[in-house]
mmCIF file of C-alpha atoms in Angstrom:
data_model
loop_
_atom_site.group_PDB
_atom_site.id
_atom_site.type_symbol
_atom_site.label_atom_id
_atom_site.label_comp_id
_atom_site.label_asym_id
_atom_site.label_seq_id
_atom_site.Cartn_x
_atom_site.Cartn_y
_atom_site.Cartn_z
ATOM 1 C CA MET O 1 126.677 -37.199 -9.942
ATOM 2 C CA ALA O 2 123.145 -36.669 -11.155
ATOM 3 C CA SER O 3 120.385 -36.043 -8.552
ATOM 4 C CA THR O 4 117.087 -37.940 -8.450
ATOM 5 C CA LEU O 5 114.217 -36.002 -10.048
ATOM 6 C CA PRO O 6 110.710 -35.863 -8.473
ATOM 7 C CA GLY O 7 107.915 -37.961 -9.861
ATOM 8 C CA ILE O 8 105.886 -36.654 -12.785
ATOM 9 C CA HIS O 9 102.061 -36.487 -12.391
ATOM 10 C CA LEU O 10 99.995 -36.968 -15.458
ATOM 11 C CA ASN O 11 96.210 -37.269 -15.275
ATOM 12 C CA GLY O 12 96.292 -38.583 -11.772
ATOM 13 C CA ALA O 13 99.187 -41.104 -12.472
ATOM 14 C CA ARG O 14 102.537 -40.740 -10.926
ATOM 15 C CA PHE O 15 105.638 -42.101 -12.671
ATOM 16 C CA SER O 16 108.288 -43.278 -10.440
ATOM 17 C CA THR O 17 111.812 -42.333 -11.261
ATOM 18 C CA LYS O 18 112.949 -45.717 -10.125
ATOM 19 C CA LEU O 19 110.393 -47.789 -12.100
ATOM 20 C CA ASN O 20 109.252 -47.216 -15.592
ATOM 21 C CA ASN O 21 105.695 -48.477 -14.780
ATOM 22 C CA PRO O 22 103.163 -45.881 -13.680
ATOM 23 C CA VAL O 23 101.788 -46.338 -10.240
ATOM 24 C CA MET O 24 98.170 -45.169 -9.648
ATOM 25 C CA THR O 25 97.691 -43.473 -6.309
ATOM 26 C CA GLU O 26 94.246 -42.867 -4.758
ATOM 27 C CA ARG O 27 93.319 -39.176 -4.267
ATOM 28 C CA ILE O 28 91.398 -38.415 -1.086
ATOM 29 C CA PRO O 29 89.379 -35.199 -1.278
ATOM 30 C CA SER O 30 90.127 -32.673 1.447
ATOM 31 C CA PRO O 31 87.253 -31.400 3.679
ATOM 32 C CA PRO O 32 85.785 -27.936 2.956
ATOM 33 C CA SER O 33 87.514 -25.037 4.606
ATOM 34 C CA LYS O 34 85.680 -23.374 7.499
ATOM 35 C CA CYS O 35 87.083 -19.974 6.625
ATOM 36 C CA ASN O 36 85.911 -20.014 3.004
ATOM 37 C CA PRO O 37 82.537 -21.797 2.730
ATOM 38 C CA ALA O 38 81.466 -23.157 -0.580
ATOM 39 C CA PRO O 39 79.490 -20.644 -2.653
ATOM 40 C CA SER O 40 75.745 -21.279 -2.976
ATOM 41 C CA LYS O 41 74.353 -22.315 -6.284
ATOM 42 C CA VAL O 42 73.001 -19.378 -8.377
ATOM 43 C CA LEU O 43 70.094 -19.995 -10.707
ATOM 44 C CA ARG O 44 70.955 -18.435 -13.988
ATOM 45 C CA ARG O 45 68.370 -17.440 -16.597
ATOM 46 C CA PRO O 46 68.942 -18.310 -20.183
ATOM 47 C CA ARG O 47 70.970 -15.754 -22.074
ATOM 48 C CA GLU O 48 68.111 -14.895 -24.449
ATOM 49 C CA GLN O 49 65.734 -14.129 -21.560
ATOM 50 C CA ARG O 50 68.315 -11.925 -19.828
ATOM 51 C CA THR O 51 68.957 -10.060 -23.031
ATOM 52 C CA ARG O 52 65.238 -9.473 -23.671
ATOM 53 C CA SER O 53 64.723 -8.129 -20.097
ATOM 54 C CA GLN O 54 67.682 -5.781 -20.433
ATOM 55 C CA GLN O 55 66.340 -4.478 -23.696
ATOM 56 C CA LYS O 56 62.949 -3.731 -22.101
ATOM 57 C CA GLN O 57 64.578 -1.841 -19.249
ATOM 58 C CA ALA O 58 66.696 0.129 -21.655
ATOM 59 C CA GLN O 59 63.700 1.222 -23.750
ATOM 60 C CA PRO O 60 62.292 4.680 -22.649
ATOM 61 C CA VAL O 61 58.617 4.907 -21.477
ATOM 62 C CA GLU O 62 56.558 6.722 -24.070
ATOM 63 C CA LEU O 63 54.206 9.333 -22.491
ATOM 64 C CA SER O 64 51.668 11.523 -24.169
ATOM 65 C CA LYS O 65 52.086 15.275 -24.143
ATOM 66 C CA LEU O 66 49.371 15.666 -21.506
ATOM 67 C CA GLU O 67 50.894 12.955 -19.305
ATOM 68 C CA THR O 68 54.262 14.673 -19.544
ATOM 69 C CA GLN O 69 52.735 17.987 -18.519
ATOM 70 C CA ARG O 70 51.199 16.365 -15.454
ATOM 71 C CA TYR O 71 54.673 15.721 -14.141
ATOM 72 C CA ARG O 72 56.064 19.083 -15.107
ATOM 73 C CA ASN O 73 53.160 21.440 -14.225
ATOM 74 C CA SER O 74 51.074 22.108 -11.088
ATOM 75 C CA TYR O 75 47.744 20.352 -10.477
ATOM 76 C CA PHE O 76 45.819 23.558 -11.187
ATOM 77 C CA HIS O 77 47.701 24.114 -14.458
ATOM 78 C CA THR O 78 47.011 20.551 -15.569
ATOM 79 C CA LEU O 79 43.324 20.798 -14.644
ATOM 80 C CA CYS O 80 42.978 23.987 -16.684
ATOM 81 C CA LEU O 81 44.574 22.251 -19.684
ATOM 82 C CA GLU O 82 42.167 19.308 -19.367
ATOM 83 C CA VAL O 83 39.160 21.634 -19.174
ATOM 84 C CA LEU O 84 40.308 23.586 -22.215
ATOM 85 C CA LYS O 85 41.088 20.372 -24.102
ATOM 86 C CA GLY O 86 37.471 19.352 -23.540
ATOM 87 C CA GLY O 87 36.314 22.646 -25.030
ATOM 88 C CA PHE O 88 34.877 24.081 -21.798
ATOM 89 C CA HIS O 89 36.248 27.602 -22.032
ATOM 90 C CA ARG O 90 33.524 29.082 -19.799
ATOM 91 C CA ALA O 91 34.331 26.657 -16.978
ATOM 92 C CA PHE O 92 38.028 27.430 -17.368
ATOM 93 C CA ALA O 93 37.440 31.191 -17.295
ATOM 94 C CA GLU O 94 35.340 30.983 -14.117
ATOM 95 C CA VAL O 95 37.761 28.758 -12.187
ATOM 96 C CA PHE O 96 40.729 30.844 -13.294
ATOM 97 C CA ALA O 97 38.944 34.078 -12.279
ATOM 98 C CA LEU O 98 38.149 32.677 -8.820
ATOM 99 C CA VAL O 99 41.775 31.681 -8.231
ATOM 100 C CA LYS O 100 42.989 35.068 -9.420
ATOM 101 C CA ASP O 101 40.448 36.994 -7.312
ATOM 102 C CA GLN O 102 41.472 35.090 -4.202
ATOM 103 C CA GLN O 103 45.126 35.900 -4.809
ATOM 104 C CA ILE O 104 44.300 39.588 -5.318
ATOM 105 C CA ASN O 105 42.302 39.700 -2.071
ATOM 106 C CA ILE O 106 45.106 38.005 -0.139
ATOM 107 C CA ASP O 107 47.697 40.419 -1.520
ATOM 108 C CA ALA O 108 45.458 43.384 -0.699
ATOM 109 C CA ALA O 109 45.025 42.202 2.904
ATOM 110 C CA GLY O 110 48.720 42.729 3.639
ATOM 111 C CA ALA O 111 51.557 40.565 4.855
ATOM 112 C CA ASN O 112 50.399 40.622 8.496
ATOM 113 C CA SER O 113 46.839 39.550 7.774
ATOM 114 C CA LEU O 114 45.550 36.186 8.944
ATOM 115 C CA VAL O 115 44.313 35.634 5.400
ATOM 116 C CA GLN O 116 47.898 34.911 4.417
ATOM 117 C CA ASP O 117 47.715 31.596 6.303
ATOM 118 C CA ARG O 118 44.823 30.262 4.249
ATOM 119 C CA THR O 119 45.399 27.557 1.692
ATOM 120 C CA LEU O 120 45.090 28.886 -1.825
ATOM 121 C CA LEU O 121 42.261 27.596 -3.954
ATOM 122 C CA ALA O 122 44.792 26.563 -6.592
ATOM 123 C CA ASP O 123 46.271 24.104 -4.075
ATOM 124 C CA GLN O 124 42.938 22.561 -2.959
ATOM 125 C CA HIS O 125 42.579 19.677 -5.380
ATOM 126 C CA ALA O 126 39.226 18.370 -4.132
ATOM 127 C CA LYS O 127 37.555 21.755 -4.620
ATOM 128 C CA LEU O 128 39.055 22.140 -8.072
ATOM 129 C CA ASP O 129 37.817 18.682 -9.079
ATOM 130 C CA ARG O 130 34.332 19.460 -7.793
ATOM 131 C CA MET O 131 34.172 22.718 -9.721
ATOM 132 C CA LYS O 132 35.475 21.031 -12.850
ATOM 133 C CA GLN O 133 32.777 18.356 -12.623
ATOM 134 C CA HIS O 134 29.756 20.624 -12.136
ATOM 135 C CA LEU O 135 30.885 23.613 -14.183
ATOM 136 C CA THR O 136 31.454 21.403 -17.212
ATOM 137 C CA GLU O 137 27.983 19.921 -16.636
ATOM 138 C CA ALA O 138 26.553 23.439 -16.514
ATOM 139 C CA GLU O 139 28.338 24.390 -19.722
ATOM 140 C CA LEU O 140 26.990 21.304 -21.473
ATOM 141 C CA GLY O 141 23.505 22.308 -20.364
ATOM 142 C CA LEU O 142 24.084 25.820 -21.668
ATOM 143 C CA ARG O 143 25.119 24.476 -25.064
ATOM 144 C CA ILE O 144 21.840 22.620 -25.503
ATOM 145 C CA GLY O 145 19.761 25.400 -23.950
ATOM 146 C CA ASP O 146 18.815 23.437 -20.811
ATOM 147 C CA MET O 147 18.895 26.247 -18.223
ATOM 148 C CA HIS O 148 17.399 24.006 -15.552
ATOM 149 C CA LYS O 149 20.519 21.829 -15.776
ATOM 150 C CA VAL O 150 22.699 24.932 -15.553
ATOM 151 C CA TYR O 151 20.832 26.047 -12.440
ATOM 152 C CA SER O 152 20.893 22.631 -10.743
ATOM 153 C CA SER O 153 24.619 22.129 -11.425
ATOM 154 C CA ARG O 154 25.488 25.481 -9.884
ATOM 155 C CA LEU O 155 23.147 24.857 -6.961
ATOM 156 C CA LYS O 156 24.969 21.582 -6.241
ATOM 157 C CA LEU O 157 28.247 23.486 -6.082
ATOM 158 C CA ALA O 158 26.786 26.147 -3.785
ATOM 159 C CA ASN O 159 25.301 23.607 -1.380
ATOM 160 C CA HIS O 160 28.501 21.539 -1.365
ATOM 161 C CA PHE O 161 30.706 24.478 -0.438
ATOM 162 C CA LEU O 162 28.164 25.577 2.171
ATOM 163 C CA GLU O 163 28.317 22.111 3.769
ATOM 164 C CA ILE O 164 32.111 22.211 4.049
ATOM 165 C CA GLY O 165 32.093 25.775 5.394
ATOM 166 C CA ASP O 166 33.544 27.675 2.420
ATOM 167 C CA LEU O 167 31.177 30.663 2.458
ATOM 168 C CA TRP O 168 33.147 32.587 -0.145
ATOM 169 C CA LEU O 169 32.622 29.935 -2.817
ATOM 170 C CA SER O 170 29.081 29.087 -1.718
ATOM 171 C CA ASP O 171 28.039 32.762 -1.926
ATOM 172 C CA HIS O 172 29.603 33.041 -5.380
ATOM 173 C CA PHE O 173 27.645 30.081 -6.717
ATOM 174 C CA PHE O 174 24.389 31.130 -5.011
ATOM 175 C CA GLN O 175 24.716 34.435 -6.875
ATOM 176 C CA SER O 176 25.385 32.585 -10.131
ATOM 177 C CA CYS O 177 22.264 30.481 -9.423
ATOM 178 C CA LEU O 178 20.184 33.659 -9.401
ATOM 179 C CA ASP O 179 21.757 34.774 -12.688
ATOM 180 C CA SER O 180 20.878 31.400 -14.234
ATOM 181 C CA ALA O 181 17.373 31.353 -12.736
ATOM 182 C CA LEU O 182 16.502 34.697 -14.350
ATOM 183 C CA THR O 183 16.870 33.043 -17.770
ATOM 184 C CA ILE O 184 14.297 30.319 -16.956
ATOM 185 C CA THR O 185 10.825 31.220 -18.189
ATOM 186 C CA ASP O 186 8.807 28.008 -17.973
ATOM 187 C CA ASP O 187 8.222 27.614 -14.209
ATOM 188 C CA ASP O 188 6.428 30.847 -13.249
ATOM 189 C CA LYS O 189 9.668 32.180 -11.668
ATOM 190 C CA ARG O 190 9.747 29.596 -8.892
ATOM 191 C CA VAL O 191 13.513 29.034 -9.205
ATOM 192 C CA VAL O 192 13.989 32.816 -9.118
ATOM 193 C CA GLY O 193 12.218 32.891 -5.762
ATOM 194 C CA GLU O 194 14.311 30.000 -4.450
ATOM 195 C CA ALA O 195 17.487 31.717 -5.637
ATOM 196 C CA HIS O 196 16.510 34.916 -3.807
ATOM 197 C CA CYS O 197 15.807 32.851 -0.697
ATOM 198 C CA ASN O 198 19.246 31.222 -0.836
ATOM 199 C CA LEU O 199 20.958 34.569 -1.325
ATOM 200 C CA GLY O 200 18.972 36.039 1.569
ATOM 201 C CA LEU O 201 20.197 33.242 3.835
ATOM 202 C CA ALA O 202 23.759 33.816 2.610
ATOM 203 C CA CYS O 203 23.554 37.534 3.477
ATOM 204 C CA GLU O 204 21.990 36.731 6.843
ATOM 205 C CA ARG O 205 24.895 34.416 7.681
ATOM 206 C CA ARG O 206 27.237 37.335 7.064
ATOM 207 C CA LYS O 207 25.082 39.701 9.182
ATOM 208 C CA GLN O 208 24.275 41.755 6.085
ATOM 209 C CA PHE O 209 20.677 42.285 7.168
ATOM 210 C CA ASP O 210 19.689 44.990 4.669
ATOM 211 C CA GLU O 211 20.781 42.880 1.678
ATOM 212 C CA ALA O 212 19.126 39.822 3.205
ATOM 213 C CA ALA O 213 15.853 41.722 3.669
ATOM 214 C CA ALA O 214 15.872 42.763 -0.001
ATOM 215 C CA HIS O 215 16.246 39.147 -1.177
ATOM 216 C CA PHE O 216 13.678 37.760 1.290
ATOM 217 C CA GLU O 217 11.169 40.409 0.259
ATOM 218 C CA GLU O 218 11.619 39.417 -3.396
ATOM 219 C CA PHE O 219 11.064 35.785 -2.408
ATOM 220 C CA TYR O 220 7.956 36.762 -0.418
ATOM 221 C CA ALA O 221 6.517 38.781 -3.315
ATOM 222 C CA LEU O 222 6.954 35.857 -5.739
ATOM 223 C CA ALA O 223 5.556 33.211 -3.382
ATOM 224 C CA LYS O 224 2.655 35.219 -1.909
ATOM 225 C CA GLU O 225 0.039 34.411 -4.540
ATOM 226 C CA LYS O 226 1.381 30.987 -5.494
ATOM 227 C CA GLN O 227 0.644 27.510 -4.199
ATOM 228 C CA TRP O 228 4.278 26.437 -4.278
ATOM 229 C CA ARG O 229 5.272 23.743 -1.802
ATOM 230 C CA THR O 230 8.534 22.031 -0.930
ATOM 231 C CA GLU O 231 9.240 18.290 -1.089
ATOM 232 C CA ASP O 232 8.293 18.172 2.624
ATOM 233 C CA ASP O 233 4.896 19.731 1.778
ATOM 234 C CA VAL O 234 5.780 23.106 3.322
ATOM 235 C CA SER O 235 4.302 26.201 1.732
ATOM 236 C CA LEU O 236 6.951 28.477 0.236
ATOM 237 C CA HIS O 237 4.774 31.442 1.203
ATOM 238 C CA SER O 238 4.882 30.411 4.862
ATOM 239 C CA GLU O 239 8.616 29.830 4.566
ATOM 240 C CA ALA O 240 9.116 33.343 3.160
ATOM 241 C CA CYS O 241 7.062 34.825 6.005
ATOM 242 C CA GLU O 242 9.116 32.949 8.579
ATOM 243 C CA HIS O 243 12.397 34.141 7.058
ATOM 244 C CA LEU O 244 11.183 37.736 7.152
ATOM 245 C CA ARG O 245 9.905 37.393 10.727
ATOM 246 C CA ARG O 246 13.269 36.101 11.890
ATOM 247 C CA LEU O 247 15.182 38.745 9.956
ATOM 248 C CA TYR O 248 13.037 41.678 11.143
ATOM 249 C CA THR O 249 13.546 40.473 14.708
ATOM 250 C CA ALA O 250 17.322 40.465 14.185
ATOM 251 C CA ILE O 251 17.171 43.961 12.683
ATOM 252 C CA ALA O 252 15.111 45.176 15.659
ATOM 253 C CA ASP O 253 17.852 43.945 18.006
ATOM 254 C CA THR O 254 20.346 46.230 16.267
ATOM 255 C CA GLN O 255 18.180 49.352 16.486
ATOM 256 C CA ARG O 256 19.034 51.926 19.136
ATOM 257 C CA ASN O 257 16.082 54.112 18.261
ATOM 258 C CA THR O 258 12.889 52.851 19.902
ATOM 259 C CA ASP O 259 10.630 54.058 17.086
ATOM 260 C CA GLN O 260 12.656 52.162 14.488
ATOM 261 C CA GLU O 261 12.629 49.089 16.721
ATOM 262 C CA ILE O 262 8.839 49.326 16.963
ATOM 263 C CA GLN O 263 8.492 49.544 13.178
ATOM 264 C CA CYS O 264 10.586 46.400 12.733
ATOM 265 C CA LEU O 265 8.626 44.524 15.395
ATOM 266 C CA ILE O 266 5.304 45.493 13.783
ATOM 267 C CA LYS O 267 6.521 43.845 10.570
ATOM 268 C CA THR O 268 7.565 40.842 12.631
ATOM 269 C CA CYS O 269 4.053 40.457 14.045
ATOM 270 C CA GLU O 270 2.488 40.784 10.610
ATOM 271 C CA MET O 271 4.707 38.066 9.146
ATOM 272 C CA ALA O 272 3.981 35.737 12.064
ATOM 273 C CA LYS O 273 0.218 36.218 11.645
ATOM 274 C CA GLU O 274 0.410 35.653 7.898
ATOM 275 C CA SER O 275 2.314 32.402 8.304
ATOM 276 C CA ASN O 276 -0.044 31.281 11.096
ATOM 277 C CA ASN O 277 2.877 30.910 13.499
ATOM 278 C CA ARG O 278 1.191 31.372 16.888
ATOM 279 C CA ARG O 279 4.311 31.077 18.996
ATOM 280 C CA GLY O 280 6.179 33.456 16.727
ATOM 281 C CA GLU O 281 3.301 35.911 16.924
ATOM 282 C CA GLY O 282 3.289 35.629 20.706
ATOM 283 C CA GLU O 283 7.011 36.325 21.008
ATOM 284 C CA SER O 284 6.723 39.279 18.642
ATOM 285 C CA SER O 285 3.729 40.669 20.529
ATOM 286 C CA TYR O 286 5.587 40.430 23.834
ATOM 287 C CA ARG O 287 8.615 42.240 22.483
ATOM 288 C CA LEU O 288 6.438 44.868 20.811
ATOM 289 C CA GLY O 289 4.542 45.464 24.061
ATOM 290 C CA GLN O 290 7.795 45.980 25.941
ATOM 291 C CA ALA O 291 9.033 48.382 23.242
ATOM 292 C CA TYR O 292 5.856 50.459 23.520
ATOM 293 C CA GLU O 293 6.279 50.440 27.306
ATOM 294 C CA ARG O 294 9.804 51.850 26.986
ATOM 295 C CA ALA O 295 8.465 54.476 24.586
ATOM 296 C CA GLY O 296 5.904 55.508 27.237
ATOM 297 C CA ASP O 297 2.800 54.305 25.358
ATOM 298 C CA SER O 298 1.140 52.106 27.971
ATOM 299 C CA GLU O 299 -2.112 51.662 26.033
ATOM 300 C CA MET O 300 -0.420 50.126 23.000
ATOM 301 C CA ALA O 301 1.808 48.100 25.298
ATOM 302 C CA LEU O 302 -1.245 46.646 27.063
ATOM 303 C CA GLN O 303 -2.828 45.797 23.715
ATOM 304 C CA TYR O 304 0.109 43.661 22.547
ATOM 305 C CA LEU O 305 0.856 42.182 25.979
ATOM 306 C CA THR O 306 -2.763 41.087 26.347
ATOM 307 C CA ARG O 307 -2.530 39.484 22.919
ATOM 308 C CA TYR O 308 0.590 37.647 24.084
ATOM 309 C CA MET O 309 -1.203 36.415 27.199
ATOM 310 C CA ASP O 310 -4.134 35.105 25.128
ATOM 311 C CA LEU O 311 -1.779 33.273 22.767
ATOM 312 C CA CYS O 312 0.076 31.698 25.714
ATOM 313 C CA ARG O 313 -3.220 30.410 27.049
ATOM 314 C CA GLY O 314 -3.935 28.918 23.641
ATOM 315 C CA TYR O 315 -0.807 26.778 23.541
ATOM 316 C CA LYS O 316 -0.652 26.350 27.353
ATOM 317 C CA ASP O 317 2.616 28.164 27.972
ATOM 318 C CA HIS O 318 2.447 28.812 31.737
ATOM 319 C CA GLU O 319 5.866 30.413 31.839
ATOM 320 C CA GLY O 320 4.826 32.801 29.066
ATOM 321 C CA LEU O 321 1.621 33.579 30.965
ATOM 322 C CA GLY O 322 3.689 34.578 33.973
ATOM 323 C CA LYS O 323 5.857 36.875 31.845
ATOM 324 C CA ALA O 324 2.745 38.477 30.360
ATOM 325 C CA CYS O 325 1.190 39.071 33.811
ATOM 326 C CA GLU O 326 4.357 40.690 35.117
ATOM 327 C CA ALA O 327 4.633 42.979 32.088
ATOM 328 C CA ILE O 328 0.940 43.933 32.254
ATOM 329 C CA ALA O 329 1.284 44.728 35.955
ATOM 330 C CA LYS O 330 4.116 47.138 35.189
ATOM 331 C CA CYS O 331 1.969 48.910 32.582
ATOM 332 C CA TYR O 332 -0.881 49.347 35.048
ATOM 333 C CA GLU O 333 1.571 50.552 37.662
ATOM 334 C CA ARG O 334 2.662 53.302 35.254
ATOM 335 C CA GLN O 335 -1.005 54.272 34.887
ATOM 336 C CA GLY O 336 -1.509 54.224 38.658
ATOM 337 C CA LYS O 337 -4.131 51.457 38.614
ATOM 338 C CA LEU O 338 -3.007 49.585 41.703
ATOM 339 C CA ASP O 339 -5.953 47.180 41.855
ATOM 340 C CA GLU O 340 -5.056 45.828 38.417
ATOM 341 C CA VAL O 341 -1.408 45.722 39.438
ATOM 342 C CA VAL O 342 -2.192 43.588 42.483
ATOM 343 C CA HIS O 343 -4.443 41.297 40.434
ATOM 344 C CA TYR O 344 -1.848 40.544 37.777
ATOM 345 C CA LEU O 345 1.004 40.248 40.284
ATOM 346 C CA GLN O 346 -0.945 37.669 42.266
ATOM 347 C CA MET O 347 -1.622 35.781 39.057
ATOM 348 C CA PHE O 348 2.077 36.049 38.197
ATOM 349 C CA GLY O 349 3.067 34.671 41.619
ATOM 350 C CA GLU O 350 0.689 31.720 41.354
ATOM 351 C CA LEU O 351 1.931 30.806 37.881
ATOM 352 C CA ALA O 352 5.573 31.108 38.961
ATOM 353 C CA GLU O 353 4.914 28.840 41.924
ATOM 354 C CA LYS O 354 3.089 26.357 39.705
ATOM 355 C CA THR O 355 5.935 26.167 37.180
ATOM 356 C CA GLY O 356 8.653 26.055 39.844
ATOM 357 C CA GLN O 357 10.256 29.396 38.969
ATOM 358 C CA GLN O 358 11.598 30.387 42.359
ATOM 359 C CA LYS O 359 13.164 33.675 41.296
ATOM 360 C CA ALA O 360 9.998 34.811 39.525
ATOM 361 C CA HIS O 361 7.928 33.648 42.486
ATOM 362 C CA CYS O 362 10.089 35.653 44.879
ATOM 363 C CA ARG O 363 9.966 38.717 42.618
ATOM 364 C CA ALA O 364 6.165 38.633 42.386
ATOM 365 C CA TYR O 365 5.659 38.512 46.163
ATOM 366 C CA SER O 366 8.297 41.185 46.760
ATOM 367 C CA CYS O 367 6.449 43.514 44.371
ATOM 368 C CA LEU O 368 3.142 42.764 46.086
ATOM 369 C CA GLY O 369 4.704 43.484 49.479
ATOM 370 C CA SER O 370 6.062 46.812 48.238
ATOM 371 C CA ILE O 371 2.665 47.847 46.837
ATOM 372 C CA HIS O 372 0.780 46.999 50.048
ATOM 373 C CA ASN O 373 3.473 48.732 52.081
ATOM 374 C CA SER O 374 3.090 51.915 49.977
ATOM 375 C CA LEU O 375 -0.674 51.783 50.578
ATOM 376 C CA GLY O 376 -0.200 51.485 54.338
ATOM 377 C CA GLN O 377 -1.482 47.906 54.369
ATOM 378 C CA TYR O 378 1.330 46.678 56.560
ATOM 379 C CA SER O 379 -0.196 43.352 57.553
ATOM 380 C CA GLU O 380 -0.634 42.257 53.939
ATOM 381 C CA ALA O 381 2.797 43.634 53.100
ATOM 382 C CA SER O 382 4.336 41.585 55.897
ATOM 383 C CA GLN O 383 2.699 38.432 54.631
ATOM 384 C CA PHE O 384 3.980 38.868 51.078
ATOM 385 C CA PHE O 385 7.465 39.810 52.249
ATOM 386 C CA GLY O 386 7.462 36.671 54.396
ATOM 387 C CA LYS O 387 6.503 34.507 51.411
ATOM 388 C CA ALA O 388 9.221 36.115 49.327
ATOM 389 C CA TYR O 389 11.769 35.491 52.082
ATOM 390 C CA LYS O 390 10.815 31.817 52.404
ATOM 391 C CA THR O 391 10.942 31.347 48.634
ATOM 392 C CA ALA O 392 14.372 32.956 48.388
#
C-alpha cells in the first residue's frame, strides 16, 4: 500500500497531497538569535576607488640619491656630502680635520681616561650644523675677497662655543680669527689687536699665563697709540692695560722668588697707572709694599704703602686705610721707630673700630699693649690690653 508523501513547497506555497489546490501559508519570521547577533552593516567603497588606493600603496616611493644616503649613512657623513655638494671643500676639510683630531686625542689618552666618556664631535648634530652654517659663510666671503666677513663668521663660531663651554672648539676658532685678521689691511690692524686679546683671554682661562702675556702685550702695543673704542665707549688701550694688570698679578701669585714677584708687581702698578685705575693701583701698591717688606727693603715698602694709604683716602676706603696703617707700623717696627709705630697702630685701631672690624680692632690694641709693655709703660699697656680683651 503506498504511503502518503509530504507536502511540496514551491515559492512559499505548499501543495497538499490530499487536495490538488495550493494552500498559501503565512510565514512568521523568527526572532534574532542571542548567541549569533546580526552582523553590522559595512560601508563598502566603490571598486574603482579601492583599486586606485591599492595601486598607490603598491607603488614604491621614489627618493633622490641624497635622500637615500640620509637613511643609510650617519649624520656626519650626510653633512659632509651636503657641504661638498655645495662646493665648500674648505669647510669640509676643516670640519673633517676637527673630528679626526678629536678621535686621535681620545685614542692617545688611553682606554682608562675620562676623555673616553665624552661625546664625539661627529655625534653632536647641533655643533656640526653651526659649523656648517658659519664655515660656509666664511668660505663665501673668501671667494669674493671679503676678509671681514671671514673674520666675523669665525668669531661668531668662537663666541658660540665659548658660551656653551666647549673651550677646545672656541680656542680653535679664536686662533683662526687671528689668522684671518692678519690678512685684513684696511682697518689699521684693529681686528688683529682684538684677535690677540681674545687669544690672550683663551690662554688665561687655561692658566697658560706666559702665552696669554704674549698676546696681551701684542694687543697693548697695537692699541697704545690709537683712539680705538668699543661699542660701550671703552678705550681699547685702557682695556689692554687692565688685562695686563690682572695677568701680571696672577703671574706674581705663582712666583716663589720674591725678586721675580716684585718685578711682576711693578708692571702691575705701571699698567694700573696708565689705565687710570685708582683702585687697581692701590691694590698693586699694597701688594708691592708687602713684597718689599718680605725682601727686607723697608724704605721701598714704606714708599708703596704710603701711596696705597693716599689712594684709599682718595676713594674713602676706610678698611684699606686700616690695612695700610697696620702695614706701615710693621715697617717702622723693623726700623725701630717706635713712636711712628704707636702713631700708626692707634690710627689703625680707630679705623677698625669705626668700620666695625672687631678682629682688626683687637689686633691693633694688642700690638699697642705689647709695645708699651716692652717700653716699661705698664699702665698704658694695661689699658690697651684691657681694650683688646673687651673687644674680643
